[in-house]
Amino acid sequence: MNTKAIDIKNIYYPPGGILMWIIIFLELFTFGMALIAMVYYGKQEASVFHDSRMLLNSTYGTINTILLLTSGFFMVVSVQELKTNNKKKSQNYLLLTMLFGFLFLILKTIEYNAKLTIGIGIGFNTFFTFYWMLTLFHVIHVIVGLIILGSIYLGLKKEKSNTTIEDVEASAAFWHMCDLIWLLLFPIIYLLF
Amino acid sequence: MVAVVSNNLFTFLIMNKANSFTLIILLVLTITASVISNSSSSSVKMAILGVASLKFIGVAFQFMELKKAHIFWKSSLLFFLTLFSILIWAII
């Protein structure tokens, strides 16, 4: 395991790597613009957006936020353990990170199923078009994040691992990006209207 | 059994003090936002946006270690957050 220290104070080496941070900003701007558009349409169709928001279960949204934040916390601990060469502990915390990610997906599936059962699909109204587009796009990011974390876990598990600390930090940055995006989606979709 | 688990949990939280504290704050803010959203007060929307911004900063600066990064990355993220919050606030 290569644990060579990188000076993250350097402008070219933010934690997780410069390429990952370019992706993070692009993602934040993409979701940000979509949310601004959603709030704009919410102003035009205030009663539709309010009634539609009341059809959402904000408890699901709150629990999902708690699951993602807890998952992010375990990711931080996993990276810290790896930096102190506790590979086994790092792997265990990585498993916990993924477990909470899976729980997020399970709860999201339950929520989607409840909506589809009562006929609330993507074309139901403007609010739910935004709801489905934004949350599904986010779910895709969570799935990609879990695949990345899974491959990192398998890489760390190997006896002669060629997984570097930079790989783990970049994966962690991607996983935290899922948190950041959700922290913008949750209040606007579930609480604001 | 319960004593062993609680003892281990306590040790774990102490060892990861800063991150554990951040997590607890983030969870409290999440629950607070959820509870106040049921209120009919006119300032609720502003409070929800404010709480969301605090949580965003907590994850970015503590969990993503942005607090240790170059000022360019810190200011870029804060610029994004400020711009986003102002635009949302201007529309609602």
Tab-separated table of C-alpha atoms in Angstrom:
chain	number	residue	atom	x	y	z
A	1	MET	CA	0.000	0.000	0.000
A	2	ASN	CA	1.434	3.341	-1.090
A	3	THR	CA	0.790	5.861	1.691
A	4	LYS	CA	3.128	8.623	0.426
A	5	ALA	CA	1.874	11.936	1.839
A	6	ILE	CA	0.530	14.548	-0.574
A	7	ASP	CA	0.468	18.240	0.254
A	8	ILE	CA	-3.272	18.960	0.082
A	9	LYS	CA	-2.568	22.659	0.745
A	10	ASN	CA	-1.267	22.780	-2.839
A	11	ILE	CA	-3.890	24.187	-5.243
A	12	TYR	CA	-3.331	21.236	-7.638
A	13	TYR	CA	-3.887	18.564	-4.966
A	14	PRO	CA	-7.221	19.062	-3.175
A	15	PRO	CA	-8.284	16.069	-0.993
A	16	GLY	CA	-9.481	13.421	-3.455
A	17	GLY	CA	-7.630	14.893	-6.447
A	18	ILE	CA	-8.181	17.818	-8.792
A	19	LEU	CA	-10.096	15.778	-11.411
A	20	MET	CA	-12.561	14.568	-8.792
A	21	TRP	CA	-13.133	18.132	-7.612
A	22	ILE	CA	-13.761	19.310	-11.185
A	23	ILE	CA	-16.407	16.553	-11.433
A	24	ILE	CA	-17.854	17.565	-8.040
A	25	PHE	CA	-18.264	21.197	-9.142
A	26	LEU	CA	-19.787	20.173	-12.491
A	27	GLU	CA	-22.277	17.933	-10.678
A	28	LEU	CA	-23.130	20.602	-8.116
A	29	PHE	CA	-23.754	23.171	-10.869
A	30	THR	CA	-25.897	20.695	-12.855
A	31	PHE	CA	-28.080	19.753	-9.875
A	32	GLY	CA	-28.033	23.366	-8.659
A	33	MET	CA	-29.418	24.704	-11.960
A	34	ALA	CA	-32.110	22.006	-12.039
A	35	LEU	CA	-33.143	22.873	-8.464
A	36	ILE	CA	-33.276	26.583	-9.295
A	37	ALA	CA	-35.519	25.705	-12.259
A	38	MET	CA	-37.689	23.606	-9.937
A	39	VAL	CA	-38.076	26.480	-7.456
A	40	TYR	CA	-38.884	28.832	-10.369
A	41	TYR	CA	-41.675	26.534	-11.601
A	42	GLY	CA	-42.779	26.096	-7.979
A	43	LYS	CA	-43.372	29.835	-7.847
A	44	GLN	CA	-45.488	29.662	-11.042
A	45	GLU	CA	-47.574	26.697	-9.849
A	46	ALA	CA	-47.508	27.246	-6.077
A	47	SER	CA	-50.629	25.229	-5.187
A	48	VAL	CA	-49.663	22.267	-7.413
A	49	PHE	CA	-46.192	22.133	-5.870
A	50	HIS	CA	-47.540	22.438	-2.318
A	51	ASP	CA	-50.149	19.698	-2.818
A	52	SER	CA	-47.568	17.453	-4.518
A	53	ARG	CA	-45.020	18.017	-1.753
A	54	MET	CA	-47.665	16.933	0.764
A	55	LEU	CA	-47.893	13.612	-1.133
A	56	LEU	CA	-44.241	12.929	-0.271
A	57	ASN	CA	-43.295	11.254	2.991
A	58	SER	CA	-40.755	13.626	4.549
A	59	THR	CA	-39.907	10.960	7.163
A	60	TYR	CA	-38.441	8.833	4.348
A	61	GLY	CA	-36.428	11.844	3.213
A	62	THR	CA	-35.187	12.524	6.747
A	63	ILE	CA	-34.202	8.886	7.354
A	64	ASN	CA	-32.436	8.777	3.976
A	65	THR	CA	-30.474	11.912	4.914
A	66	ILE	CA	-29.459	10.298	8.222
A	67	LEU	CA	-28.394	7.121	6.385
A	68	LEU	CA	-26.238	9.012	3.873
A	69	LEU	CA	-24.631	11.225	6.534
A	70	THR	CA	-23.815	8.182	8.694
A	71	SER	CA	-22.414	6.411	5.652
A	72	GLY	CA	-20.233	9.455	4.919
A	73	PHE	CA	-18.992	9.425	8.518
A	74	PHE	CA	-17.887	5.786	8.237
A	75	MET	CA	-16.145	6.642	4.954
A	76	VAL	CA	-14.111	9.314	6.773
A	77	VAL	CA	-13.163	6.839	9.517
A	78	SER	CA	-12.225	4.227	6.891
A	79	VAL	CA	-9.826	6.659	5.161
A	80	GLN	CA	-8.335	7.656	8.523
A	81	GLU	CA	-7.720	4.023	9.477
A	82	LEU	CA	-6.035	3.391	6.126
A	83	LYS	CA	-3.762	6.394	6.646
A	84	THR	CA	-2.623	4.835	9.929
A	85	ASN	CA	-2.049	1.498	8.124
A	86	ASN	CA	-4.981	-0.279	9.839
A	87	LYS	CA	-6.018	-1.996	6.630
A	88	LYS	CA	-8.370	-4.496	8.260
A	89	LYS	CA	-10.254	-1.813	10.224
A	90	SER	CA	-10.413	0.363	7.110
A	91	GLN	CA	-12.062	-2.494	5.208
A	92	ASN	CA	-14.604	-3.009	7.989
A	93	TYR	CA	-15.569	0.664	8.003
A	94	LEU	CA	-15.767	0.581	4.214
A	95	LEU	CA	-18.264	-2.271	4.543
A	96	LEU	CA	-20.308	-0.175	6.988
A	97	THR	CA	-20.176	2.729	4.516
A	98	MET	CA	-21.579	0.495	1.802
A	99	LEU	CA	-24.192	-1.016	4.153
A	100	PHE	CA	-25.673	2.428	4.873
A	101	GLY	CA	-25.548	3.215	1.137
A	102	PHE	CA	-27.542	0.039	0.431
A	103	LEU	CA	-30.048	0.954	3.156
A	104	PHE	CA	-30.507	4.317	1.411
A	105	LEU	CA	-31.263	2.515	-1.857
A	106	ILE	CA	-33.691	0.101	-0.157
A	107	LEU	CA	-35.664	2.951	1.417
A	108	LYS	CA	-35.654	4.851	-1.894
A	109	THR	CA	-37.023	1.739	-3.622
A	110	ILE	CA	-39.823	1.482	-1.032
A	111	GLU	CA	-40.629	5.165	-1.572
A	112	TYR	CA	-40.621	4.837	-5.383
A	113	ASN	CA	-42.797	1.723	-5.184
A	114	ALA	CA	-45.348	3.546	-2.986
A	115	LYS	CA	-45.518	6.390	-5.520
A	116	LEU	CA	-45.847	4.125	-8.559
A	117	THR	CA	-48.530	2.009	-6.855
A	118	ILE	CA	-50.830	5.041	-6.603
A	119	GLY	CA	-50.024	6.111	-10.166
A	120	ILE	CA	-47.603	8.964	-9.453
A	121	GLY	CA	-45.127	8.644	-12.309
A	122	ILE	CA	-42.774	11.042	-14.051
A	123	GLY	CA	-45.556	12.691	-16.066
A	124	PHE	CA	-47.993	13.181	-13.150
A	125	ASN	CA	-47.307	16.943	-12.893
A	126	THR	CA	-44.390	19.410	-13.035
A	127	PHE	CA	-43.389	18.775	-9.411
A	128	PHE	CA	-43.158	15.037	-9.886
A	129	THR	CA	-41.283	15.419	-13.187
A	130	PHE	CA	-38.574	17.245	-11.224
A	131	TYR	CA	-38.886	14.782	-8.319
A	132	TRP	CA	-38.321	11.719	-10.486
A	133	MET	CA	-35.613	13.265	-12.683
A	134	LEU	CA	-33.557	14.677	-9.811
A	135	THR	CA	-33.882	11.809	-7.323
A	136	LEU	CA	-33.341	9.108	-9.973
A	137	PHE	CA	-30.254	10.940	-11.273
A	138	HIS	CA	-28.998	11.041	-7.686
A	139	VAL	CA	-29.765	7.345	-7.161
A	140	ILE	CA	-27.644	6.559	-10.257
A	141	HIS	CA	-24.757	8.424	-8.592
A	142	VAL	CA	-25.235	6.400	-5.383
A	143	ILE	CA	-25.194	3.131	-7.360
A	144	VAL	CA	-22.012	4.209	-9.211
A	145	GLY	CA	-20.509	5.215	-5.845
A	146	LEU	CA	-21.294	1.805	-4.364
A	147	ILE	CA	-19.688	0.064	-7.358
A	148	ILE	CA	-16.541	2.207	-6.896
A	149	LEU	CA	-16.449	1.486	-3.142
A	150	GLY	CA	-16.967	-2.225	-3.842
A	151	SER	CA	-14.004	-2.290	-6.212
A	152	ILE	CA	-11.879	-0.388	-3.675
A	153	TYR	CA	-12.877	-2.913	-0.987
A	154	LEU	CA	-11.875	-5.846	-3.199
A	155	GLY	CA	-8.624	-4.048	-4.064
A	156	LEU	CA	-7.769	-3.551	-0.385
A	157	LYS	CA	-8.621	-7.165	0.385
A	158	LYS	CA	-5.891	-8.486	-1.920
A	159	GLU	CA	-2.686	-9.630	-0.242
A	160	LYS	CA	-0.497	-7.661	-2.673
A	161	SER	CA	-2.791	-4.693	-3.084
A	162	ASN	CA	-1.962	-2.040	-5.677
A	163	THR	CA	-4.765	0.211	-4.403
A	164	THR	CA	-3.218	3.518	-3.320
A	165	ILE	CA	-4.432	5.926	-0.656
A	166	GLU	CA	-5.162	8.392	-3.502
A	167	ASP	CA	-7.566	5.853	-5.039
A	168	VAL	CA	-9.373	5.511	-1.710
A	169	GLU	CA	-9.486	9.293	-1.164
A	170	ALA	CA	-10.839	9.893	-4.679
A	171	SER	CA	-13.550	7.259	-4.092
A	172	ALA	CA	-14.345	8.868	-0.736
A	173	ALA	CA	-14.657	12.278	-2.428
A	174	PHE	CA	-17.126	10.790	-4.949
A	175	TRP	CA	-19.128	9.199	-2.127
A	176	HIS	CA	-19.250	12.481	-0.177
A	177	MET	CA	-20.378	14.225	-3.378
A	178	CYS	CA	-23.508	12.018	-3.237
A	179	ASP	CA	-24.059	13.417	0.300
A	180	LEU	CA	-23.598	17.006	-0.893
A	181	ILE	CA	-26.070	16.591	-3.759
A	182	TRP	CA	-28.630	14.974	-1.445
A	183	LEU	CA	-28.199	17.834	1.066
A	184	LEU	CA	-29.381	20.200	-1.703
A	185	LEU	CA	-32.185	17.919	-2.964
A	186	PHE	CA	-33.718	16.962	0.381
A	187	PRO	CA	-34.731	20.409	1.730
A	188	ILE	CA	-36.013	21.710	-1.604
A	189	ILE	CA	-37.967	18.637	-2.728
A	190	TYR	CA	-39.233	17.379	0.655
A	191	LEU	CA	-39.522	20.487	2.830
A	192	LEU	CA	-39.649	23.791	0.962
A	193	PHE	CA	-42.939	23.883	-0.965
B	1	MET	CA	-22.950	-7.545	26.332
B	2	VAL	CA	-24.685	-4.130	26.355
B	3	ALA	CA	-21.906	-2.745	28.589
B	4	VAL	CA	-19.203	-4.005	26.198
B	5	VAL	CA	-20.963	-2.552	23.151
B	6	SER	CA	-21.575	0.817	24.832
B	7	ASN	CA	-17.968	0.900	26.086
B	8	ASN	CA	-16.637	0.178	22.574
B	9	LEU	CA	-18.965	2.777	21.091
B	10	PHE	CA	-17.826	5.365	23.617
B	11	THR	CA	-14.140	4.624	22.864
B	12	PHE	CA	-14.837	4.828	19.129
B	13	LEU	CA	-16.582	8.211	19.469
B	14	ILE	CA	-13.736	9.610	21.605
B	15	MET	CA	-11.123	8.425	19.088
B	16	ASN	CA	-12.992	10.145	16.252
B	17	LYS	CA	-14.018	13.174	18.314
B	18	ALA	CA	-14.161	15.893	15.639
B	19	ASN	CA	-15.926	13.726	13.054
B	20	SER	CA	-18.334	12.235	15.624
B	21	PHE	CA	-19.209	15.723	16.834
B	22	THR	CA	-19.804	16.843	13.233
B	23	LEU	CA	-22.025	13.813	12.576
B	24	ILE	CA	-24.115	14.487	15.690
B	25	ILE	CA	-24.535	18.158	14.692
B	26	LEU	CA	-25.515	17.120	11.153
B	27	LEU	CA	-28.099	14.642	12.452
B	28	VAL	CA	-29.556	17.188	14.873
B	29	LEU	CA	-29.787	19.784	12.061
B	30	THR	CA	-31.487	17.237	9.771
B	31	ILE	CA	-34.132	16.412	12.360
B	32	THR	CA	-34.559	20.110	13.228
B	33	ALA	CA	-35.174	21.016	9.556
B	34	SER	CA	-37.697	18.203	9.260
B	35	VAL	CA	-39.570	19.322	12.394
B	36	ILE	CA	-39.648	23.055	11.570
B	37	SER	CA	-40.873	22.373	8.027
B	38	ASN	CA	-44.298	21.553	9.541
B	39	SER	CA	-44.540	25.057	11.006
B	40	SER	CA	-46.567	27.714	9.190
B	41	SER	CA	-44.262	30.578	10.154
B	42	SER	CA	-43.126	32.878	7.316
B	43	SER	CA	-39.441	32.491	8.162
B	44	VAL	CA	-39.499	28.677	7.907
B	45	LYS	CA	-38.261	28.603	4.304
B	46	MET	CA	-35.276	30.758	5.204
B	47	ALA	CA	-34.504	28.549	8.231
B	48	ILE	CA	-34.678	25.377	6.078
B	49	LEU	CA	-32.252	26.897	3.543
B	50	GLY	CA	-29.954	28.087	6.336
B	51	VAL	CA	-29.856	24.663	7.982
B	52	ALA	CA	-29.199	23.006	4.595
B	53	SER	CA	-26.276	25.401	3.986
B	54	LEU	CA	-24.776	24.586	7.402
B	55	LYS	CA	-25.010	20.863	6.707
B	56	PHE	CA	-23.428	21.355	3.272
B	57	ILE	CA	-20.500	23.224	4.865
B	58	GLY	CA	-20.155	20.551	7.583
B	59	VAL	CA	-19.837	17.699	5.085
B	60	ALA	CA	-17.552	19.595	2.687
B	61	PHE	CA	-15.173	21.090	5.224
B	62	GLN	CA	-15.019	18.307	7.840
B	63	PHE	CA	-15.819	15.036	6.057
B	64	MET	CA	-14.187	15.985	2.734
B	65	GLU	CA	-11.287	17.694	4.544
B	66	LEU	CA	-11.756	20.880	2.548
B	67	LYS	CA	-10.683	22.800	5.652
B	68	LYS	CA	-7.128	21.572	4.949
B	69	ALA	CA	-7.237	22.389	1.222
B	70	HIS	CA	-5.983	25.443	-0.678
B	71	ILE	CA	-8.045	28.628	-0.214
B	72	PHE	CA	-9.102	28.434	-3.889
B	73	TRP	CA	-11.140	25.264	-3.281
B	74	LYS	CA	-12.661	26.559	-0.052
B	75	SER	CA	-13.708	29.859	-1.601
B	76	SER	CA	-14.998	28.161	-4.781
B	77	LEU	CA	-17.319	25.931	-2.777
B	78	LEU	CA	-18.511	28.806	-0.606
B	79	PHE	CA	-19.063	30.883	-3.770
B	80	PHE	CA	-21.229	28.115	-5.227
B	81	LEU	CA	-23.217	27.760	-2.008
B	82	THR	CA	-23.761	31.519	-1.653
B	83	LEU	CA	-24.808	31.905	-5.300
B	84	PHE	CA	-27.184	28.942	-5.038
B	85	SER	CA	-28.757	30.157	-1.775
B	86	ILE	CA	-29.184	33.741	-3.067
B	87	LEU	CA	-30.836	32.562	-6.293
B	88	ILE	CA	-33.205	30.191	-4.461
B	89	TRP	CA	-34.037	32.881	-1.921
B	90	ALA	CA	-34.601	35.492	-4.663
B	91	ILE	CA	-37.089	33.199	-6.432
B	92	ILE	CA	-39.082	32.080	-3.389
